Coordinates of C-alpha atoms and ligand atoms in Angstrom, one line a residue:
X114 CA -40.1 109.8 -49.4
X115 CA -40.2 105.7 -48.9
X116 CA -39.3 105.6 -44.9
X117 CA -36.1 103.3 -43.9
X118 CA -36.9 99.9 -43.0
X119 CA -35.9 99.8 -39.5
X120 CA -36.9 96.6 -38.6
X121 CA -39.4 97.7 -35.6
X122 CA -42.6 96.8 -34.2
X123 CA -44.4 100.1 -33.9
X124 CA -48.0 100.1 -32.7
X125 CA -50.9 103.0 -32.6
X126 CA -49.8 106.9 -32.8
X127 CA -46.0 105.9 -33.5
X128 CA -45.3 108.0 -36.0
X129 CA -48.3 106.3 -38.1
X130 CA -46.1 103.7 -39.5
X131 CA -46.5 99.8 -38.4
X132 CA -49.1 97.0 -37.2
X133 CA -51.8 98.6 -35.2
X134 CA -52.0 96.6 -31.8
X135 CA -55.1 97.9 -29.3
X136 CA -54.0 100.2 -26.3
X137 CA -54.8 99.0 -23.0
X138 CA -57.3 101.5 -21.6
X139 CA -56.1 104.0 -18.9
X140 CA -58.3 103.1 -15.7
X141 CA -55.4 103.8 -13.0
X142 CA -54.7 107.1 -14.2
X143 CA -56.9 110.1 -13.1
X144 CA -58.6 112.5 -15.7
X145 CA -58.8 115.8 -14.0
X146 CA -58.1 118.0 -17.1
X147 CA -62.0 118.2 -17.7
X148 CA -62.2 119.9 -14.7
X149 CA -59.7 122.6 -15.4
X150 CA -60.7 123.5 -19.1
X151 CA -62.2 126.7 -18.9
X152 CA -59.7 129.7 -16.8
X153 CA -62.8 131.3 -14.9
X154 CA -63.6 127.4 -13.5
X155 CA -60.3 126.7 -12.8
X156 CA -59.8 130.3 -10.7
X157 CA -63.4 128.6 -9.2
X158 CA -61.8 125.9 -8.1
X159 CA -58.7 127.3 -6.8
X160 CA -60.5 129.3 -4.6
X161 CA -63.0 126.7 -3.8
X162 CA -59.9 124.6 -2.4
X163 CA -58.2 127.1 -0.6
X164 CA -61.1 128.5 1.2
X165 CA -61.9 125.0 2.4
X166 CA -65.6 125.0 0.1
X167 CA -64.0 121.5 -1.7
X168 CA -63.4 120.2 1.7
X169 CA -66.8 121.0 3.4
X170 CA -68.5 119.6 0.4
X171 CA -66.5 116.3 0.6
X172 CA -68.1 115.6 3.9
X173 CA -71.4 115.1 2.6
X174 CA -73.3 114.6 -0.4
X175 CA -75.1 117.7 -0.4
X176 CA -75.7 121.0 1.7
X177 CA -78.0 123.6 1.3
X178 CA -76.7 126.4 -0.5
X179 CA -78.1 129.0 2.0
X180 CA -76.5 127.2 4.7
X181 CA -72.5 127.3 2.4
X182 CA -72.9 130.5 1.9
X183 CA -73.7 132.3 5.6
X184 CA -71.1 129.8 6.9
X185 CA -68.6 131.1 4.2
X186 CA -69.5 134.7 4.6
X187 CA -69.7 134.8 1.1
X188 CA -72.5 137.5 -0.4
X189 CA -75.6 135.6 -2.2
X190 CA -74.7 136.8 -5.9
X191 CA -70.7 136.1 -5.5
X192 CA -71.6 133.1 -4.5
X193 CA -73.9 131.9 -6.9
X194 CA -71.8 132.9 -9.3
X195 CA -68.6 130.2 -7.7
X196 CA -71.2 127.6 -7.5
X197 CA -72.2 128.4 -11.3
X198 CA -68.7 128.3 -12.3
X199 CA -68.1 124.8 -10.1
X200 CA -71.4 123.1 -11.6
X201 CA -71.0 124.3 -14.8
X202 CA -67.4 122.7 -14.8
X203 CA -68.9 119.5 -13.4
X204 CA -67.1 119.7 -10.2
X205 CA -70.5 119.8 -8.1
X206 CA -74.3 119.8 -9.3
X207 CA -76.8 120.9 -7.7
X208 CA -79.3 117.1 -6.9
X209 CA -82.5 119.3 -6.4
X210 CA -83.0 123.1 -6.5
X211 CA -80.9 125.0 -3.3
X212 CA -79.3 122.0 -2.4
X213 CA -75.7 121.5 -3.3
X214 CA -72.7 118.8 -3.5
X215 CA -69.3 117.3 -5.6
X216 CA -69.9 115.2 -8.2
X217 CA -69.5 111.7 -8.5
X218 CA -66.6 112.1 -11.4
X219 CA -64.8 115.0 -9.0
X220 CA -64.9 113.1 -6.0
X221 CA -63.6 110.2 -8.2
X222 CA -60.4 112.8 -8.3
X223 CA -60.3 114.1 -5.3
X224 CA -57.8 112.2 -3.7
X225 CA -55.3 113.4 -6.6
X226 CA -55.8 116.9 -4.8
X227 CA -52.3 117.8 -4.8
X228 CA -52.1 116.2 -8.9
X229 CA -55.1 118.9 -9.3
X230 CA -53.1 121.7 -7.2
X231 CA -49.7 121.8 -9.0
X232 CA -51.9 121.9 -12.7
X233 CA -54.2 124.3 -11.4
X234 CA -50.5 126.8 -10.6
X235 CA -48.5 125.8 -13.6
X236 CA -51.1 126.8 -16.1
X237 CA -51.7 129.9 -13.9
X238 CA -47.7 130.6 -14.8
X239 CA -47.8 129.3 -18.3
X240 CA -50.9 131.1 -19.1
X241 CA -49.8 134.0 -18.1
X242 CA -46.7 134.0 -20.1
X243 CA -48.7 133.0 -23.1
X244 CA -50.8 135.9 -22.6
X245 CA -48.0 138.6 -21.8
X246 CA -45.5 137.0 -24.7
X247 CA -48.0 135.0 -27.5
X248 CA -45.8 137.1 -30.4
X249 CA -42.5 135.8 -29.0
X250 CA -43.7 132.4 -28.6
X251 CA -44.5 132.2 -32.0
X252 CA -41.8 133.9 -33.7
X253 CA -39.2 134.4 -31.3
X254 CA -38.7 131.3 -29.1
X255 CA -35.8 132.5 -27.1
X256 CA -37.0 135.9 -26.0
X257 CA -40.5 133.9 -24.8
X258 CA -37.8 131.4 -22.8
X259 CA -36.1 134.2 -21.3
X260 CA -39.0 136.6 -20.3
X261 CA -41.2 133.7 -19.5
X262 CA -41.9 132.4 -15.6
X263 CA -42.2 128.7 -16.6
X264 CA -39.0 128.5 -18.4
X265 CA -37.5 130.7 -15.8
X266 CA -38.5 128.2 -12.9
X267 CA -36.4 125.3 -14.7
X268 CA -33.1 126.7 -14.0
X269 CA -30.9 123.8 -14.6
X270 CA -27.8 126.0 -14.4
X271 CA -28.8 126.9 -10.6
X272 CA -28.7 122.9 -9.8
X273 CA -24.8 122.5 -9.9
X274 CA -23.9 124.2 -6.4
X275 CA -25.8 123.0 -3.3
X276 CA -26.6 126.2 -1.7
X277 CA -29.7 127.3 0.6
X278 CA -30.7 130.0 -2.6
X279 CA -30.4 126.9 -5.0
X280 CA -32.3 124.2 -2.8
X281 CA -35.1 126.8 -2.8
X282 CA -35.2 127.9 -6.3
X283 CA -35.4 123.9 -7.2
X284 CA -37.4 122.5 -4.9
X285 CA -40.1 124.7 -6.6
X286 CA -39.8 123.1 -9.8
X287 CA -38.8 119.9 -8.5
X288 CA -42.3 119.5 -6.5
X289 CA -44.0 119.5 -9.6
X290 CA -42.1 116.9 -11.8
X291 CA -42.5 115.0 -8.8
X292 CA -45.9 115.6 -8.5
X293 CA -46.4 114.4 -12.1
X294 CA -44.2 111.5 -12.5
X295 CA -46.2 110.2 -8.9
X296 CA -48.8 109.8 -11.2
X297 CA -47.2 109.4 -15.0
X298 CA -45.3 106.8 -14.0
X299 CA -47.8 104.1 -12.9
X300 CA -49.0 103.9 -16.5
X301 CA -45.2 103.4 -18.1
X302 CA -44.5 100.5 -15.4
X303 CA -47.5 99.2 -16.2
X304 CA -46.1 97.9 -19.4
X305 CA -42.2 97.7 -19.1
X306 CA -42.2 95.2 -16.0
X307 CA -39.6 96.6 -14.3
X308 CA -39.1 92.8 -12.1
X309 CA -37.7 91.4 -15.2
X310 CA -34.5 93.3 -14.1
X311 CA -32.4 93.5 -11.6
X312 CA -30.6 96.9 -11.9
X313 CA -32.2 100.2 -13.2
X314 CA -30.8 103.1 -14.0
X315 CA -33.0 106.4 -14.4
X316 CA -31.0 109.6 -16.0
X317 CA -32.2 112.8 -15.8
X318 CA -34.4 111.1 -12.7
X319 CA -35.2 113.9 -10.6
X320 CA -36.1 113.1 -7.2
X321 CA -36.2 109.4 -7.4
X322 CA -39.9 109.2 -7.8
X323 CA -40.2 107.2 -10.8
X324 CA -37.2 104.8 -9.8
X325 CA -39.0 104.1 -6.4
X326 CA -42.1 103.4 -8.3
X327 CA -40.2 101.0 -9.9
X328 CA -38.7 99.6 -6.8
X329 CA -42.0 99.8 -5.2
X330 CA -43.3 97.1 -8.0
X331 CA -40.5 95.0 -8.2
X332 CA -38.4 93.5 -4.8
X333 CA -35.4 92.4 -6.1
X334 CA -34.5 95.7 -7.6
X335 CA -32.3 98.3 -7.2
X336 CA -32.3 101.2 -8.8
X337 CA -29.6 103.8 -9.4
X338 CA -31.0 107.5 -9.9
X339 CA -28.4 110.4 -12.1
X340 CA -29.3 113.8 -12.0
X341 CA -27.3 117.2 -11.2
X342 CA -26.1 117.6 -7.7
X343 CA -28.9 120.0 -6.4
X344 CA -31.7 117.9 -7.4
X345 CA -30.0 114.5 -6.0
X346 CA -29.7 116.2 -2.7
X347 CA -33.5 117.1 -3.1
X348 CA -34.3 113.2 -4.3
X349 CA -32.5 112.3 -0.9
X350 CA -35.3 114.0 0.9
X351 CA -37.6 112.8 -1.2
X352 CA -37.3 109.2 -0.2
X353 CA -36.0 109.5 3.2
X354 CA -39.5 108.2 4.6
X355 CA -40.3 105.2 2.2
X356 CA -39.0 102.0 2.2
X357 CA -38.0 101.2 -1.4
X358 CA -36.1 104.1 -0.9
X359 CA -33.9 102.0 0.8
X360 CA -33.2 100.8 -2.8
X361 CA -32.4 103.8 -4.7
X362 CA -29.2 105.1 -4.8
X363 CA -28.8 108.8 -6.1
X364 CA -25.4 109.6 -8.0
X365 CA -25.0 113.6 -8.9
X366 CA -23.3 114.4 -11.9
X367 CA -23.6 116.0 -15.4
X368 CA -25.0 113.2 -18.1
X369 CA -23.8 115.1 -21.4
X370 CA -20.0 114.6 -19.0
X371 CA -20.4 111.2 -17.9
X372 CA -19.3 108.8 -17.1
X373 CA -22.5 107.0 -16.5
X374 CA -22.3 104.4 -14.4
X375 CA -22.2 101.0 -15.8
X376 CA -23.4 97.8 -14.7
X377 CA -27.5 98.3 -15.5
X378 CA -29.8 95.6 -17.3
X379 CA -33.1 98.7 -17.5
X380 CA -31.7 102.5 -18.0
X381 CA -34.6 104.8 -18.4
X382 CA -35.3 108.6 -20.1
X383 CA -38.4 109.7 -18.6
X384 CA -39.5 113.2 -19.8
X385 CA -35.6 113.7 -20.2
X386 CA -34.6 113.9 -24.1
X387 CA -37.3 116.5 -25.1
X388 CA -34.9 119.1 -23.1
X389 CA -32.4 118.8 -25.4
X390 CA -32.0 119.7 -29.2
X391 CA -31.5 117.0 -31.3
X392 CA -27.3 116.2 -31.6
X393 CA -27.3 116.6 -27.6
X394 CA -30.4 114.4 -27.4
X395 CA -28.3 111.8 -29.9
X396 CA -25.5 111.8 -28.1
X397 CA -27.5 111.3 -24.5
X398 CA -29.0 107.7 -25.8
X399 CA -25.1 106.9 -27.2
X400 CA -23.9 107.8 -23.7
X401 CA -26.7 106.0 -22.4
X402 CA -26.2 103.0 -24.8
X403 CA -22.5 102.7 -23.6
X404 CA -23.5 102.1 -20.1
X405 CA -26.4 99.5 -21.0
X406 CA -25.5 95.9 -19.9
X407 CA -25.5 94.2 -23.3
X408 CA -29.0 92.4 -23.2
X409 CA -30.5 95.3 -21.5
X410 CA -33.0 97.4 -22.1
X411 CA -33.2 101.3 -23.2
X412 CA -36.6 103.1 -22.3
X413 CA -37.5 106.4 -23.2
X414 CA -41.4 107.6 -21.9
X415 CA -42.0 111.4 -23.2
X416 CA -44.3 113.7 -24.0
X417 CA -45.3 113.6 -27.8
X418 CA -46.7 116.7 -29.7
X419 CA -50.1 117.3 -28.5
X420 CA -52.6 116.9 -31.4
X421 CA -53.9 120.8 -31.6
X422 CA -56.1 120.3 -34.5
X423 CA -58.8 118.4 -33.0
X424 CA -60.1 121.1 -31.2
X425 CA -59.8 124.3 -29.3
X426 CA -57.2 123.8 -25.9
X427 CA -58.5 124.1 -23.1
X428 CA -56.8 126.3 -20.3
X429 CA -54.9 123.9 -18.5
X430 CA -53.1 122.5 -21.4
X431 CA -51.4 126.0 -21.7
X432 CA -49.2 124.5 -19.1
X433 CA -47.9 122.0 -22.0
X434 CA -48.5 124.3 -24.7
X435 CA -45.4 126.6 -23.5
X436 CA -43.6 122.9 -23.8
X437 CA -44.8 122.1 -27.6
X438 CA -42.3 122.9 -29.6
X439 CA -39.8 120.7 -28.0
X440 CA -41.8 117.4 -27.6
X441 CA -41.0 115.4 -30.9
X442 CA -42.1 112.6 -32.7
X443 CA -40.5 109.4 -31.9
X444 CA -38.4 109.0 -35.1
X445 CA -35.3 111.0 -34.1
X446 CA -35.4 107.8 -31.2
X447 CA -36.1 105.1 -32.8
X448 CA -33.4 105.8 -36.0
X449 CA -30.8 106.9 -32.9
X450 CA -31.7 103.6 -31.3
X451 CA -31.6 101.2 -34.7
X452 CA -28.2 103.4 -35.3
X453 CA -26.4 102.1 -32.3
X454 CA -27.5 98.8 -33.4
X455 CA -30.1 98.0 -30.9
X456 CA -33.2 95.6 -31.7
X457 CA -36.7 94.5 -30.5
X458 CA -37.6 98.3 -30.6
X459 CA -41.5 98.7 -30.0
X460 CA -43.3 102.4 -30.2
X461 CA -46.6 103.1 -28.0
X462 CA -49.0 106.0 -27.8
X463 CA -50.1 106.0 -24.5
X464 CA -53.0 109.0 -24.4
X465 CA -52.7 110.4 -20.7
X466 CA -54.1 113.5 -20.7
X467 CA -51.4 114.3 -23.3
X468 CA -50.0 111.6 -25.7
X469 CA -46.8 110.3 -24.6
X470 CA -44.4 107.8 -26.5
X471 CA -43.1 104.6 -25.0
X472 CA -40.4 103.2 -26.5
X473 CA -38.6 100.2 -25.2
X474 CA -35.0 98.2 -27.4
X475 CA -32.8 95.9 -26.3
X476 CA -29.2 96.4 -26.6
X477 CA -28.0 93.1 -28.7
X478 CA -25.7 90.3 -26.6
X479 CA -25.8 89.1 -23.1
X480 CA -28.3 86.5 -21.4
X481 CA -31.6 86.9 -22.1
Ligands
SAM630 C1 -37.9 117.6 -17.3 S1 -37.0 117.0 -16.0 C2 -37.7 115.3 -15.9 C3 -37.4 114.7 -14.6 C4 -38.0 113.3 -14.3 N1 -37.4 112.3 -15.2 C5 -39.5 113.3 -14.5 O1 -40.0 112.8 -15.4 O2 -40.1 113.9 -13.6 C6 -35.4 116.7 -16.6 C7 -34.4 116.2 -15.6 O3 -33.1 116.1 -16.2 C8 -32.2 116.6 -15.2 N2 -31.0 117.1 -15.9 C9 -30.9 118.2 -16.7 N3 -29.7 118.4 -17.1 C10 -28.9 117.4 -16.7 C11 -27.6 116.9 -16.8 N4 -26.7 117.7 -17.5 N5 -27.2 115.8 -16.1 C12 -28.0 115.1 -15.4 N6 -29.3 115.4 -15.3 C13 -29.8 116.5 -15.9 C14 -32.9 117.7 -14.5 O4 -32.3 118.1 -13.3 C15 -34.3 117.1 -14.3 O5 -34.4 116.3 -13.2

């Protein structure tokens, strides 16, 4: 079927339609996946963190092995077999026979610890449900939601009250979208320039990370930040302690309710629409729309299907493999987008660890 002419720029992995424009590489963003693709490395490594081995090796650049293990207690065989599992990974090598140290490339990564730690947990969880529910994930989506840990963790239902029960239950989940968007968001502001505007507002904008980011990079900006009551009151924690916190404002409410607040020139979906089937994700970006400043901007930064074909997944991407039947091409955005007559629309792959889309329009009228 001959596709619409919507009068876009699109550039590579949008959809495969458009001019093919080259992707800026990712330097700033850290690669720790290929440390965490096979399970028995990545049980390595947990326990190599937790017992304080990552840390002992950080202080030099090697030790003996005989030494590590009589200071670690471990038995000889156990722990050549950890050491194997690490070197083998690529987390440490071994520089000359019974000597022992990190890697250049992990201790590259390193200081994303905590990036490493939260992965290294939610594929524990998502694995797990894959491995206890694979039949239901494939033919019986809902029952894999409800019996499934990772889908139980995002209870969005238990984020409307602000009691001690629902702080706890969402802080959990909370810590790790902040935890990724500390790091997925650098890439996005990279490109949209977020000090060519004045006023942003992020929906669905958890804990304020990504609009400090944004706040961070640009000083005349303020940044408004809409999410359900629970997770605002988390957000206010988030950024008690930094100064472009100063600069965000948190606003709780429901976005399929509204009203959004008016009055923005940037309003931003990051990791947002993919939650919601198609006519609630439609009718999010016409809400959204409505509160745009005419001139402004619309940016929407998801996850995009993960290309499975290419080869076997590795272990840690079981955490977005419990995720991939929601993320979507970006067509149902872009013809939602040219619907409510916006213009200057532009599509980007951006290949983090997972592909994302980043697409950025520009509601017509106002001052450019
Ligand atoms: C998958 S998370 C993404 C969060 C954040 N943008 C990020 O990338 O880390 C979806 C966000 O939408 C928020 N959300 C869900 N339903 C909502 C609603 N009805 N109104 C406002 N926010 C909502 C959730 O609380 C959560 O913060």
């Amino acid at each position: 079927m001959p596709q619409p002419d919507l009068g876009f720029t699109l550039m590579p992995d949008g959809g495969g339609r458009g001019i093919a424009v080259p992707e800026v590489p990712e330097v700033a963003f850290p690669r720790v996946d290929c440390f965490l693709e096979s399970e028995a490395a990545a049980h390595a490594l947990g326990f190599a963190f937790t017992s304080g081995l990552i840390d002992r090796l950080a202080r030099r650049a090697d030790t003996a092995a005989v030494e590590l293990a009589d200071e670690f207690r471990f038995e000889r065989p156990q722990f050549a077999c950890l050491i194997g599992l690490l070197v083998g990974a690529g987390i440490a090598a071994e520089p000359e026979p019974g000597r022992i140290g990190l890697t250049e490339a992990f201790r590259a990564v390193l200081p994303c610890r905590d990036l490493i730690e939260a992965k290294l947990a939610f594929a524990a969880a998502a694995s797990e449900d894959l491995r206890q529910h694979f039949p239901a994930f494939v033919a019986d989506l809902p029952a894999f939601m409800a019996a499934s840990r990772t889908f139980e963790l995002f209870r969005y239902d238990r984020c409307f009250e602000i009691t001690p029960d629902n702080l706890d239950a969402t802080r959990r989940w909370v810590a790790y979208t902040t935890c990724l968007t500390r790091y997925e968001a650098g890439p996005c502001l990279d490109r949209i320039e977020p000090g060519r505007h004045l006023r942003l507002l992020d929906l669905g904008g958890n804990s304020g990370e990504f609009a400090a980011q944004a706040c961070r990079r640009a000083p005349n900006l303020t940044a408004t930040v809409f999410d359900l009551p629970v997770v605002c009151a988390l957000g206010r924690e988030n950024l008690a302690n930094r100064a472009e916190g100063a600069r965000v404002m948190f606003l709780a409410g429901d976005m399929r309710r509204g009203p959004i607040p008016e009055g923005h020139d940037l309003v931003t979906f990051k990791s947002v629409l993919h939650d919601w089937p198609a006519e609630e994700a439609r009718a999010l970006l016409e809400q959204a729309a409505r509160a745009l400043a005419p001139g402004g901007r619309l940016v929407i930064y998801e996850r995009a299907p993960m290309a499975l074909r290419q080869r076997p997944l590795g272990y840690v991407q079981s955490a977005d493999l419990v995720f991939q039947p929601f993320f979507r091409d970006a067509d149902l955005y872009i013809e939602t987008l040219a619907m409510l007559g916006f213009v200057d629309c532009t599509v980007r792959g951006l290949a983090l660890e997972t592909p994302f889309h980043l697409i950025e329009s520009r509601k017509p009228g106002g001052v450019r």
